[in-house]
Amino acid sequence: MSNYNWCHGPNCHTNQTTSRVRGSGDNKVLRTIKIKQGRYNYYDRGENNVSMWDYFCNQSCLMDFIRLHLTSIVAIAPRREALETPIKVEKEKYESYRYEYGSNYSNPQRVPYQATRTTIKSVDNDNG
Ligand SMILES: [Zn+2]
């Protein structure tokens, strides 16, 4: 079972690569790339087992499509409020050192000081 898609990049057929040349003699054209679905074992398959690379031959075509249709794409799932992820912020003090040079650059002094380390920790939540 082999299914194909035409690349959805709006400018795909204008890229001057030999892989796009079709026709013979004086009737040659640059044609949109034909993509075999699942041509690689993509890492990005979503819930529906579909990859964006089943629809775009390369990143340039993907970005051209997004640029052209951005308003429509965003309208599919508009974000009207910020999302938030619960976290814990832990601050811990620890002994560290810095070098002070003073006037003698060839002999820096190692000086201890109290440093603070800030760590963001995940919080278990049921909101998934
Ligand atoms: Zn393309």
PDB file of C-alpha atoms and ligand atoms in Angstrom:
ATOM      1  CA  MET A   1       0.000   0.000   0.000  1.00  0.00           C
ATOM      2  CA  SER A   2       1.586   3.198  -1.147  1.00  0.00           C
ATOM      3  CA  ASN A   3      -0.177   6.477  -0.876  1.00  0.00           C
ATOM      4  CA  TYR A   4       1.197   9.721  -2.198  1.00  0.00           C
ATOM      5  CA  ASN A   5       0.635  13.392  -1.526  1.00  0.00           C
ATOM      6  CA  TRP A   6       1.708  16.367  -3.521  1.00  0.00           C
ATOM      7  CA  CYS A   7       3.921  18.641  -1.481  1.00  0.00           C
ATOM      8  CA  HIS A   8       1.750  21.406  -0.071  1.00  0.00           C
ATOM      9  CA  GLY A   9       4.458  24.053  -0.331  1.00  0.00           C
ATOM     10  CA  PRO A  10       2.958  26.903  -2.370  1.00  0.00           C
ATOM     11  CA  ASN A  11       6.269  27.516  -4.162  1.00  0.00           C
ATOM     12  CA  CYS A  12       7.462  23.915  -4.432  1.00  0.00           C
ATOM     13  CA  HIS A  13       7.006  23.881  -8.207  1.00  0.00           C
ATOM     14  CA  THR A  14       9.207  26.960  -8.647  1.00  0.00           C
ATOM     15  CA  ASN A  15      12.359  25.515  -7.064  1.00  0.00           C
ATOM     16  CA  GLN A  16      14.891  24.847  -9.770  1.00  0.00           C
ATOM     17  CA  THR A  17      16.032  21.329  -8.906  1.00  0.00           C
ATOM     18  CA  THR A  18      16.456  18.483 -11.379  1.00  0.00           C
ATOM     19  CA  SER A  19      14.193  16.306  -9.189  1.00  0.00           C
ATOM     20  CA  ARG A  20      11.268  18.570 -10.207  1.00  0.00           C
ATOM     21  CA  VAL A  21      11.875  18.554 -13.963  1.00  0.00           C
ATOM     22  CA  ARG A  22       9.205  16.707 -15.960  1.00  0.00           C
ATOM     23  CA  GLY A  23       8.264  16.567 -19.634  1.00  0.00           C
ATOM     24  CA  SER A  24      10.376  16.258 -22.745  1.00  0.00           C
ATOM     25  CA  GLY A  25      11.903  18.409 -25.436  1.00  0.00           C
ATOM     26  CA  ASP A  26      10.600  21.964 -25.360  1.00  0.00           C
ATOM     27  CA  ASN A  27       7.718  21.016 -23.061  1.00  0.00           C
ATOM     28  CA  LYS A  28       9.580  20.758 -19.785  1.00  0.00           C
ATOM     29  CA  VAL A  29       8.154  21.957 -16.481  1.00  0.00           C
ATOM     30  CA  LEU A  30       9.084  22.127 -12.837  1.00  0.00           C
ATOM     31  CA  ARG A  31       6.514  20.033 -10.991  1.00  0.00           C
ATOM     32  CA  THR A  32       5.502  19.912  -7.334  1.00  0.00           C
ATOM     33  CA  ILE A  33       7.305  17.099  -5.485  1.00  0.00           C
ATOM     34  CA  LYS A  34       5.308  13.883  -5.038  1.00  0.00           C
ATOM     35  CA  ILE A  35       5.723  12.511  -1.535  1.00  0.00           C
ATOM     36  CA  LYS A  36       5.333   8.874  -0.592  1.00  0.00           C
ATOM     37  CA  GLN A  37       3.537   8.731   2.753  1.00  0.00           C
ATOM     38  CA  GLY A  38       5.693   7.343   5.510  1.00  0.00           C
ATOM     39  CA  ARG A  39       8.811   7.702   3.365  1.00  0.00           C
ATOM     40  CA  TYR A  40      10.842   7.653   6.556  1.00  0.00           C
ATOM     41  CA  ASN A  41      10.136   6.368  10.016  1.00  0.00           C
ATOM     42  CA  TYR A  42       9.346   9.835  11.193  1.00  0.00           C
ATOM     43  CA  TYR A  43       9.886  10.836  14.763  1.00  0.00           C
ATOM     44  CA  ASP A  44       7.072  13.372  14.651  1.00  0.00           C
ATOM     45  CA  ARG A  45       4.064  11.162  14.042  1.00  0.00           C
ATOM     46  CA  GLY A  46       1.061  12.462  15.953  1.00  0.00           C
ATOM     47  CA  GLU A  47      -2.000  10.751  17.368  1.00  0.00           C
ATOM     48  CA  ASN A  48      -3.333  10.038  13.893  1.00  0.00           C
ATOM     49  CA  ASN A  49      -0.016   8.504  12.809  1.00  0.00           C
ATOM     50  CA  VAL A  50       0.480  11.306  10.317  1.00  0.00           C
ATOM     51  CA  SER A  51       3.733  13.172   9.834  1.00  0.00           C
ATOM     52  CA  MET A  52       4.102  16.726   8.584  1.00  0.00           C
ATOM     53  CA  TRP A  53       6.730  15.283   6.238  1.00  0.00           C
ATOM     54  CA  ASP A  54       3.969  13.354   4.493  1.00  0.00           C
ATOM     55  CA  TYR A  55       2.749  16.742   3.251  1.00  0.00           C
ATOM     56  CA  PHE A  56       5.900  18.782   2.783  1.00  0.00           C
ATOM     57  CA  CYS A  57       8.988  17.767   0.847  1.00  0.00           C
ATOM     58  CA  ASN A  58      11.240  19.901   3.006  1.00  0.00           C
ATOM     59  CA  GLN A  59      11.317  22.557   5.715  1.00  0.00           C
ATOM     60  CA  SER A  60      11.338  25.392   3.197  1.00  0.00           C
ATOM     61  CA  CYS A  61       8.016  24.247   1.720  1.00  0.00           C
ATOM     62  CA  LEU A  62       6.583  23.798   5.229  1.00  0.00           C
ATOM     63  CA  MET A  63       7.567  27.334   6.211  1.00  0.00           C
ATOM     64  CA  ASP A  64       6.221  28.798   2.959  1.00  0.00           C
ATOM     65  CA  PHE A  65       2.880  27.112   3.673  1.00  0.00           C
ATOM     66  CA  ILE A  66       2.769  28.394   7.263  1.00  0.00           C
ATOM     67  CA  ARG A  67       3.689  31.909   6.125  1.00  0.00           C
ATOM     68  CA  LEU A  68       0.955  31.911   3.478  1.00  0.00           C
ATOM     69  CA  HIS A  69      -1.768  30.395   5.681  1.00  0.00           C
ATOM     70  CA  LEU A  70      -0.749  31.621   9.136  1.00  0.00           C
ATOM     71  CA  THR A  71      -4.000  33.446   9.880  1.00  0.00           C
ATOM     72  CA  SER A  72      -6.079  30.388   8.992  1.00  0.00           C
ATOM     73  CA  ILE A  73      -3.822  28.001  10.903  1.00  0.00           C
ATOM     74  CA  VAL A  74      -3.959  30.067  14.076  1.00  0.00           C
ATOM     75  CA  ALA A  75      -7.741  30.355  13.727  1.00  0.00           C
ATOM     76  CA  ILE A  76      -8.021  26.526  14.016  1.00  0.00           C
ATOM     77  CA  ALA A  77      -6.920  26.622  17.652  1.00  0.00           C
ATOM     78  CA  PRO A  78      -6.704  30.203  18.854  1.00  0.00           C
ATOM     79  CA  ARG A  79      -4.883  30.878  22.125  1.00  0.00           C
ATOM     80  CA  ARG A  80      -6.809  33.560  23.965  1.00  0.00           C
ATOM     81  CA  GLU A  81      -5.343  32.956  27.400  1.00  0.00           C
ATOM     82  CA  ALA A  82      -1.910  32.056  28.624  1.00  0.00           C
ATOM     83  CA  LEU A  83      -1.401  28.460  29.733  1.00  0.00           C
ATOM     84  CA  GLU A  84       0.327  27.701  32.983  1.00  0.00           C
ATOM     85  CA  THR A  85       2.319  24.752  34.280  1.00  0.00           C
ATOM     86  CA  PRO A  86       2.464  24.351  38.066  1.00  0.00           C
ATOM     87  CA  ILE A  87       6.024  24.216  39.328  1.00  0.00           C
ATOM     88  CA  LYS A  88       8.076  24.523  42.472  1.00  0.00           C
ATOM     89  CA  VAL A  89      11.021  26.857  42.495  1.00  0.00           C
ATOM     90  CA  GLU A  90      13.767  25.739  44.837  1.00  0.00           C
ATOM     91  CA  LYS A  91      16.530  28.046  45.872  1.00  0.00           C
ATOM     92  CA  GLU A  92      19.527  26.627  47.655  1.00  0.00           C
ATOM     93  CA  LYS A  93      22.645  28.276  48.870  1.00  0.00           C
ATOM     94  CA  TYR A  94      25.987  26.694  48.258  1.00  0.00           C
ATOM     95  CA  GLU A  95      29.603  27.492  48.700  1.00  0.00           C
ATOM     96  CA  SER A  96      31.277  28.664  45.541  1.00  0.00           C
ATOM     97  CA  TYR A  97      34.416  30.502  44.544  1.00  0.00           C
ATOM     98  CA  ARG A  98      35.277  33.402  42.345  1.00  0.00           C
ATOM     99  CA  TYR A  99      38.591  34.825  41.319  1.00  0.00           C
ATOM    100  CA  GLU A 100      39.589  38.321  42.286  1.00  0.00           C
ATOM    101  CA  TYR A 101      42.413  39.884  40.383  1.00  0.00           C
ATOM    102  CA  GLY A 102      42.968  43.110  42.258  1.00  0.00           C
ATOM    103  CA  SER A 103      45.935  44.938  40.834  1.00  0.00           C
ATOM    104  CA  ASN A 104      47.979  41.796  40.315  1.00  0.00           C
ATOM    105  CA  TYR A 105      46.553  40.155  37.189  1.00  0.00           C
ATOM    106  CA  SER A 106      49.152  37.415  37.188  1.00  0.00           C
ATOM    107  CA  ASN A 107      48.117  36.187  40.639  1.00  0.00           C
ATOM    108  CA  PRO A 108      44.288  35.930  40.969  1.00  0.00           C
ATOM    109  CA  GLN A 109      42.972  35.032  44.411  1.00  0.00           C
ATOM    110  CA  ARG A 110      40.377  32.292  44.829  1.00  0.00           C
ATOM    111  CA  VAL A 111      37.721  33.801  47.119  1.00  0.00           C
ATOM    112  CA  PRO A 112      34.807  31.815  48.600  1.00  0.00           C
ATOM    113  CA  TYR A 113      31.283  33.243  48.556  1.00  0.00           C
ATOM    114  CA  GLN A 114      27.683  32.139  49.142  1.00  0.00           C
ATOM    115  CA  ALA A 115      26.077  31.462  45.785  1.00  0.00           C
ATOM    116  CA  THR A 116      22.398  30.716  45.142  1.00  0.00           C
ATOM    117  CA  ARG A 117      21.176  28.005  42.813  1.00  0.00           C
ATOM    118  CA  THR A 118      17.607  28.253  41.490  1.00  0.00           C
ATOM    119  CA  THR A 119      15.995  25.035  40.278  1.00  0.00           C
ATOM    120  CA  ILE A 120      12.588  24.640  38.657  1.00  0.00           C
ATOM    121  CA  LYS A 121      10.912  21.360  39.655  1.00  0.00           C
ATOM    122  CA  SER A 122       7.894  19.698  38.122  1.00  0.00           C
ATOM    123  CA  VAL A 123       4.821  19.245  40.270  1.00  0.00           C
ATOM    124  CA  ASP A 124       2.629  16.179  39.947  1.00  0.00           C
ATOM    125  CA  ASN A 125      -0.816  17.238  38.875  1.00  0.00           C
ATOM    126  CA  ASP A 126      -3.910  15.524  37.577  1.00  0.00           C
ATOM    127  CA  ASN A 127      -4.415  18.022  34.799  1.00  0.00           C
ATOM    128  CA  GLY A 128      -1.931  16.058  32.793  1.00  0.00           C
TER     129      GLY A 128
HETATM  130 ZN    ZN B   1       7.906  20.994  -1.637  1.00  0.00          ZN
END
